[in-house]
XYZ file of C-alpha atoms in Angstrom:
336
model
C 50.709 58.484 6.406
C 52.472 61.786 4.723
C 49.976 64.165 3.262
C 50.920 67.207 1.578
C 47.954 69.959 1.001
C 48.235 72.672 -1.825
C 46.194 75.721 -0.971
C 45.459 77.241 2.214
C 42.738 79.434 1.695
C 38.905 78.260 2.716
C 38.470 74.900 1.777
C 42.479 74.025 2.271
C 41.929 75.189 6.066
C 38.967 73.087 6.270
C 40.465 69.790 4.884
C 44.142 70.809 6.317
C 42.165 70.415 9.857
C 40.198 67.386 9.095
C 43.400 66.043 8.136
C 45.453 66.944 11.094
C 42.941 65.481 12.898
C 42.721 61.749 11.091
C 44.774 59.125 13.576
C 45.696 57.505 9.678
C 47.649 60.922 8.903
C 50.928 61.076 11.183
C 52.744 63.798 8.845
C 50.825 67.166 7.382
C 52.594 69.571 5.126
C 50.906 72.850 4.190
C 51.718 74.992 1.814
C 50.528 78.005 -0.014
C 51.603 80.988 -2.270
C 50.513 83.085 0.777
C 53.683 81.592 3.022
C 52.678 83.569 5.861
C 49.000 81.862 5.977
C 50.598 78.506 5.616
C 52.855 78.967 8.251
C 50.393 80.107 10.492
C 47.720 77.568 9.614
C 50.852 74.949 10.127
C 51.583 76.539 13.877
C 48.012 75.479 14.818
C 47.532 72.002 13.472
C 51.356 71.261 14.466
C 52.218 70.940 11.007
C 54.675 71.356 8.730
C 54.643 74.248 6.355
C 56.497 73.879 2.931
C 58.074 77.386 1.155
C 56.591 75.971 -2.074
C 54.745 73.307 -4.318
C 58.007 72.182 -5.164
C 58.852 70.679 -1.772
C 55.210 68.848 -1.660
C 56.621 66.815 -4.513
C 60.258 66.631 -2.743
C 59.476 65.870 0.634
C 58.235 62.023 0.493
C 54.579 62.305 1.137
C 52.169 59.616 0.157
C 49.507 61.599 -1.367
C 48.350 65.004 -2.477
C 45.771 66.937 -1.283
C 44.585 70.280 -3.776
C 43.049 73.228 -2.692
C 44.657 75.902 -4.425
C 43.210 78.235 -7.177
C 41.087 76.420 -9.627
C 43.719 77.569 -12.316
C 46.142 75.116 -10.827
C 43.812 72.448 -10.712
C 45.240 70.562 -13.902
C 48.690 71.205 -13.541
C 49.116 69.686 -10.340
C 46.575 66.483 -10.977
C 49.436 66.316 -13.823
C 52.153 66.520 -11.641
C 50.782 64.497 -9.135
C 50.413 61.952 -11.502
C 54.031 62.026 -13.205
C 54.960 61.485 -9.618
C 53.108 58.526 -8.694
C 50.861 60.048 -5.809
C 47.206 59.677 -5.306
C 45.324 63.059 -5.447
C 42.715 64.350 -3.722
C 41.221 67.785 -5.747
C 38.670 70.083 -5.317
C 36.229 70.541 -8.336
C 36.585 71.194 -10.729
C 39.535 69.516 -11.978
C 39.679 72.708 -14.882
C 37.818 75.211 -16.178
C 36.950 73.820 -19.445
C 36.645 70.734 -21.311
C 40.142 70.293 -22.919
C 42.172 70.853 -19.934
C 39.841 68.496 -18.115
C 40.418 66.040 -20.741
C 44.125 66.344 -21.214
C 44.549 66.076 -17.135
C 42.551 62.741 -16.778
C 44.969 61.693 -19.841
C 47.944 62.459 -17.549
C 46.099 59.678 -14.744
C 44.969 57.379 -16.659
C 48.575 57.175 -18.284
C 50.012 57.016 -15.141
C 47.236 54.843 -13.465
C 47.449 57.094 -10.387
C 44.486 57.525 -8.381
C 42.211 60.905 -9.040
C 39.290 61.539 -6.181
C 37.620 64.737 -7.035
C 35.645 66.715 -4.337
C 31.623 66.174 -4.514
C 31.046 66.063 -0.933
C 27.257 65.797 -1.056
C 28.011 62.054 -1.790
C 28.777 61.980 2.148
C 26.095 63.525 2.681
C 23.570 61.267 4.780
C 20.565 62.836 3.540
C 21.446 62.522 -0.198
C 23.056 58.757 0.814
C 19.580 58.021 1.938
C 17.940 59.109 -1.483
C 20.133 57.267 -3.698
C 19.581 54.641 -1.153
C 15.347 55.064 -1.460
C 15.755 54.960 -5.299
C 17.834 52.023 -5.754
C 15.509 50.082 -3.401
C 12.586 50.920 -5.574
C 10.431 52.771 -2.644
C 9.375 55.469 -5.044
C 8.553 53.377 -7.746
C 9.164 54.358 -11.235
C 10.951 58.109 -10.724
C 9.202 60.630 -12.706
C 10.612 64.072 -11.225
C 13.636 65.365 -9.492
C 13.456 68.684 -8.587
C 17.304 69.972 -7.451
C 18.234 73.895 -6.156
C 21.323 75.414 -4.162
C 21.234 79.007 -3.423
C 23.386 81.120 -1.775
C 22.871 82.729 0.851
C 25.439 85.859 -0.365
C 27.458 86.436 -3.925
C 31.197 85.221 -4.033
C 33.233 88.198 -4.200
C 33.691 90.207 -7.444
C 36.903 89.246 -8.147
C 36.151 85.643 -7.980
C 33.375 85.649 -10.665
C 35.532 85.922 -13.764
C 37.702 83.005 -12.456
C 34.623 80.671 -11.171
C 33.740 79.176 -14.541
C 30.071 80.623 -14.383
C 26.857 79.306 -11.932
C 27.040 76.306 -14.117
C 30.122 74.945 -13.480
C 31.139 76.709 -10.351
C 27.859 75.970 -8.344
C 25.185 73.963 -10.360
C 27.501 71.291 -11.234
C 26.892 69.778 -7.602
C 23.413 69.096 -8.538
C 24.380 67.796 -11.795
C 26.601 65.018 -10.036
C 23.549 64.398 -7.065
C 21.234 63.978 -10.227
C 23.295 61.358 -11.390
C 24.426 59.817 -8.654
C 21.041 59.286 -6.943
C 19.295 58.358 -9.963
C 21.780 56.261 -11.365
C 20.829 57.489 -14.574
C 22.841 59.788 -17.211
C 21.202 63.251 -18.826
C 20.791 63.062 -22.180
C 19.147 66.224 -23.274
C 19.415 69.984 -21.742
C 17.911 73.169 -21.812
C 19.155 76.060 -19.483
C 18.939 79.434 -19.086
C 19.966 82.384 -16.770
C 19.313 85.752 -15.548
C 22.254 88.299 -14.651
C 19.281 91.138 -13.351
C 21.241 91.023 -10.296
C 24.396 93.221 -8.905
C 26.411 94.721 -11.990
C 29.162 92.971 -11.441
C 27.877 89.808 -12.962
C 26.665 91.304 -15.953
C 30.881 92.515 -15.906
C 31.947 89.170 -15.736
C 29.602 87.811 -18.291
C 28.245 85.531 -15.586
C 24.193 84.922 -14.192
C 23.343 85.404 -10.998
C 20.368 82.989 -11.528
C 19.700 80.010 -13.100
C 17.886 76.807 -14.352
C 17.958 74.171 -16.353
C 15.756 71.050 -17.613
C 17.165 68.284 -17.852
C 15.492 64.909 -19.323
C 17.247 61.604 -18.037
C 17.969 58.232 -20.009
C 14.815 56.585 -19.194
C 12.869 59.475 -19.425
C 12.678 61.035 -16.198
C 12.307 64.879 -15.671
C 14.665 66.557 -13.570
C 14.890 70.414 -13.397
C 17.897 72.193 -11.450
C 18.005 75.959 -10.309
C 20.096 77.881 -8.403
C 20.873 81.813 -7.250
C 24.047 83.654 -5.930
C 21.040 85.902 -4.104
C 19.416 83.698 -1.565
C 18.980 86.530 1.580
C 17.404 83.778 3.756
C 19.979 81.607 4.029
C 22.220 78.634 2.253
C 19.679 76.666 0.460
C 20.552 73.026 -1.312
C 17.829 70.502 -1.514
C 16.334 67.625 -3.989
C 12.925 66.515 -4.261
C 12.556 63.054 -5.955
C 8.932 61.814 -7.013
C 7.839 58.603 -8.014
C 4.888 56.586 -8.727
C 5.026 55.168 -5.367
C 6.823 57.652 -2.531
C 7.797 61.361 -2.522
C 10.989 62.360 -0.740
C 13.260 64.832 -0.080
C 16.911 66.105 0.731
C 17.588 69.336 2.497
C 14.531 69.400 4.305
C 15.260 70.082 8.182
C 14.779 72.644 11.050
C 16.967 74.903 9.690
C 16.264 74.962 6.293
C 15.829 79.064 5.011
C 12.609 78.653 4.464
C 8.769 79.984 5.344
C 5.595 78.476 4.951
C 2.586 80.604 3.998
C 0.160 78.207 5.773
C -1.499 78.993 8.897
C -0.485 75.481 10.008
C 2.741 75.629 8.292
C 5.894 74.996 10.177
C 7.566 78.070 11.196
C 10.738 79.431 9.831
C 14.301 78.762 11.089
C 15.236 80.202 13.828
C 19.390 79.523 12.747
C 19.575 79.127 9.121
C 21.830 77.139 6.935
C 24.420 80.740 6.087
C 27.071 78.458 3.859
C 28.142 75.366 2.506
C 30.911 74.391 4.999
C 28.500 74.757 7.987
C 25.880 73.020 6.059
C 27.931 69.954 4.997
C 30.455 70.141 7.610
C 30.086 66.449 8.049
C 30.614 65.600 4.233
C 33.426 67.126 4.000
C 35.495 65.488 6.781
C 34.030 61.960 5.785
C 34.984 62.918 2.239
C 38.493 62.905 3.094
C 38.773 59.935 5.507
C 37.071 58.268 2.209
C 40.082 59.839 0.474
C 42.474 58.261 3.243
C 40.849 54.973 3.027
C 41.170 55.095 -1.012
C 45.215 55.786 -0.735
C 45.333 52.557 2.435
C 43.717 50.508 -0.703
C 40.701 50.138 1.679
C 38.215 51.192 -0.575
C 37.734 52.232 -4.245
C 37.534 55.485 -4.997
C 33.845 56.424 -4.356
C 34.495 60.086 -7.304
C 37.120 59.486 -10.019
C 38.177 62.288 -12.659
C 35.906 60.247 -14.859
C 32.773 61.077 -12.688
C 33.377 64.678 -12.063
C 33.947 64.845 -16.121
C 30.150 63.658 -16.896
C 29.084 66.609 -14.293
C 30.765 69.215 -16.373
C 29.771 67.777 -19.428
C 26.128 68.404 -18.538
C 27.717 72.008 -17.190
C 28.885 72.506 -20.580
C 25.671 71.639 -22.329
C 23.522 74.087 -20.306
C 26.144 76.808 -20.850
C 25.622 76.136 -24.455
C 21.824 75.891 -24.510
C 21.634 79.307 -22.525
C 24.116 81.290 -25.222
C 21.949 79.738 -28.057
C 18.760 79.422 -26.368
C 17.989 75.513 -27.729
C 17.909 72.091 -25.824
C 21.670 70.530 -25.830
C 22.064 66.863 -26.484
C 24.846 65.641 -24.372
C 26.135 63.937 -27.337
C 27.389 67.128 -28.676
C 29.731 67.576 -25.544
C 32.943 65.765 -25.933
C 33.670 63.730 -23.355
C 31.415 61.056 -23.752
C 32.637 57.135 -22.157
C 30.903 56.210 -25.472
């Protein structure tokens, strides 16, 4: 198999090397608007490195891999799908509803194939929670309690292009609530501080935030997350039922310290960011990806998916600015 991968930064070096490493993936082609990274990251997998987009769409591969800014997201989903290919993208697949809307347009049209990037649905410990809930070993769910924080802000000049905690960081938990629960969110209300560094007050973004969410059958679910978490990478879910109590996130090197005097005692290596922390998700993400293009599988997060996550996104962005619970029905979007 021919893979071409837009975006060498990060995330593109992390899935460029998973990829180089797949026995599925014979051919690799790399490229970036940095040439020189490219090129270099293509001299260590024994890649190929392309001078421009232009030859990813030229050069005969059999799917596309995106990793590039998140302002190129919907333009190359779009091309990808003009072309025939099956794309793999990072989230989100734009920064706001329309051009989300008007890109999953362009695949459905074509009926191409659209995976988006939620890796915690590899994850093991959140595959075991969906896996408790479906079984019924909780009993009737009554309260999910989701959180990621960071261990350390994103730069400042990422912040204005990010999309906001919402949708650049919460929206994770927004997709785990759904996909564990197998429920939808029908009803928000969110809100945020920005009491933190100046420069998200600058770029009209929170450092801190959290939302309640109320699920289709009535469950409780509240989701919270920082940019200013100095004990580590944080990301867990607590899910409480009638019946059982579990949780996700929850291991020896989770940043966290018990008050108890026969509490367990704090990490001695904690989680410090999210590719060390779901290092494992994101390589089985992509050989899910691989398996999705060999018609192996179906595709386990379609464009349609990662749309209902932003749509709840959305909702809490608008219930912080007006400070009133959000319906999701007021989002457009809706598979209704």
């Amino acid at each position: 198999m021919r893979i071409g991968l837009i975006g060498t930064g990060r995330i593109g070096t992390f899935h460029a090397t998973a990829l180089s490493r797949h026995r599925e993936v014979g051919s690799l082609i790399v490229t970036d608007a940095d040439t020189v990274r490219a090129q270099e990251l293509a001299d260590r997998l024994g890649a190929t490195a392309a001078p421009g987009v232009d030859e990813i769409f030229t050069w005969g591969v059999d799917a596309v891999v995106i990793t590039a800014a998140t302002s190129a997201h919907a333009e190359l989903i779009g091309r990808a799908a003009r072309s025939g290919l099956p794309v793999f993208c990072e989230k989100p697949i734009a920064l706001d509803l329309p051009g989300t809307l008007a890109a999953l347009a362009e695949v459905d049209a074509a009926g191409t194939v659209l995976q988006l990037g939620f890796q915690r649905r590899f994850d093991a410990g959140y595959t075991a929670a969906r896996e408790a809930v479906r079984s019924g070993r909780l009993g009737r769910l009554h309260t999910v309690r989701a959180m990621t924080s960071d261990q350390s802000p994103p730069p400042a000049a990422y912040l204005p292009l990010s999309g906001g905690l919402y949708r650049d960081c919460l929206i994770h938990d927004f997709d785990m609530v759904r996909w564990v629960t197998g429920r939808e969110v029908v009803e928000v209300y969110a809100t945020g501080s920005d009491a933190g560094p100046a420069m998200f007050r600058e770029a009209r973004d929170i450092d801190t935030a959290a939302a309640v969410l109320t699920l289709d059958d009535g469950t409780l679910a509240t989701a919270t997350a920082t940019r200013l978490n100095g004990a580590g990478y944080d990301v867990r879910m607590e899910l409480a039922g009638e019946l059982d109590q579990i949780t996700v996130g929850l291991d020896d090197r989770t940043p966290i310290a018990s008050t108890e005097p026969a509490g367990p005692p704090a990490a001695n290596k904690p989680w410090m960011g999210f590719l060390e922390r779901f290092g494992a998700a994101y390589e089985t993400e992509l050989a899910a990806f691989v398996d999705v293009v060999r018609g192996e599988r179906t595709n386990p997060c379609d464009g349609h998916e990662a749309l209902q996550a932003l749509r709840i996104a959305e909702a809490c962005e608008l219930s912080r600015h007006e400070r009133r619970p959000v319906r999701l029905a007021e989002i457009p979007g809706d598979r209704d």
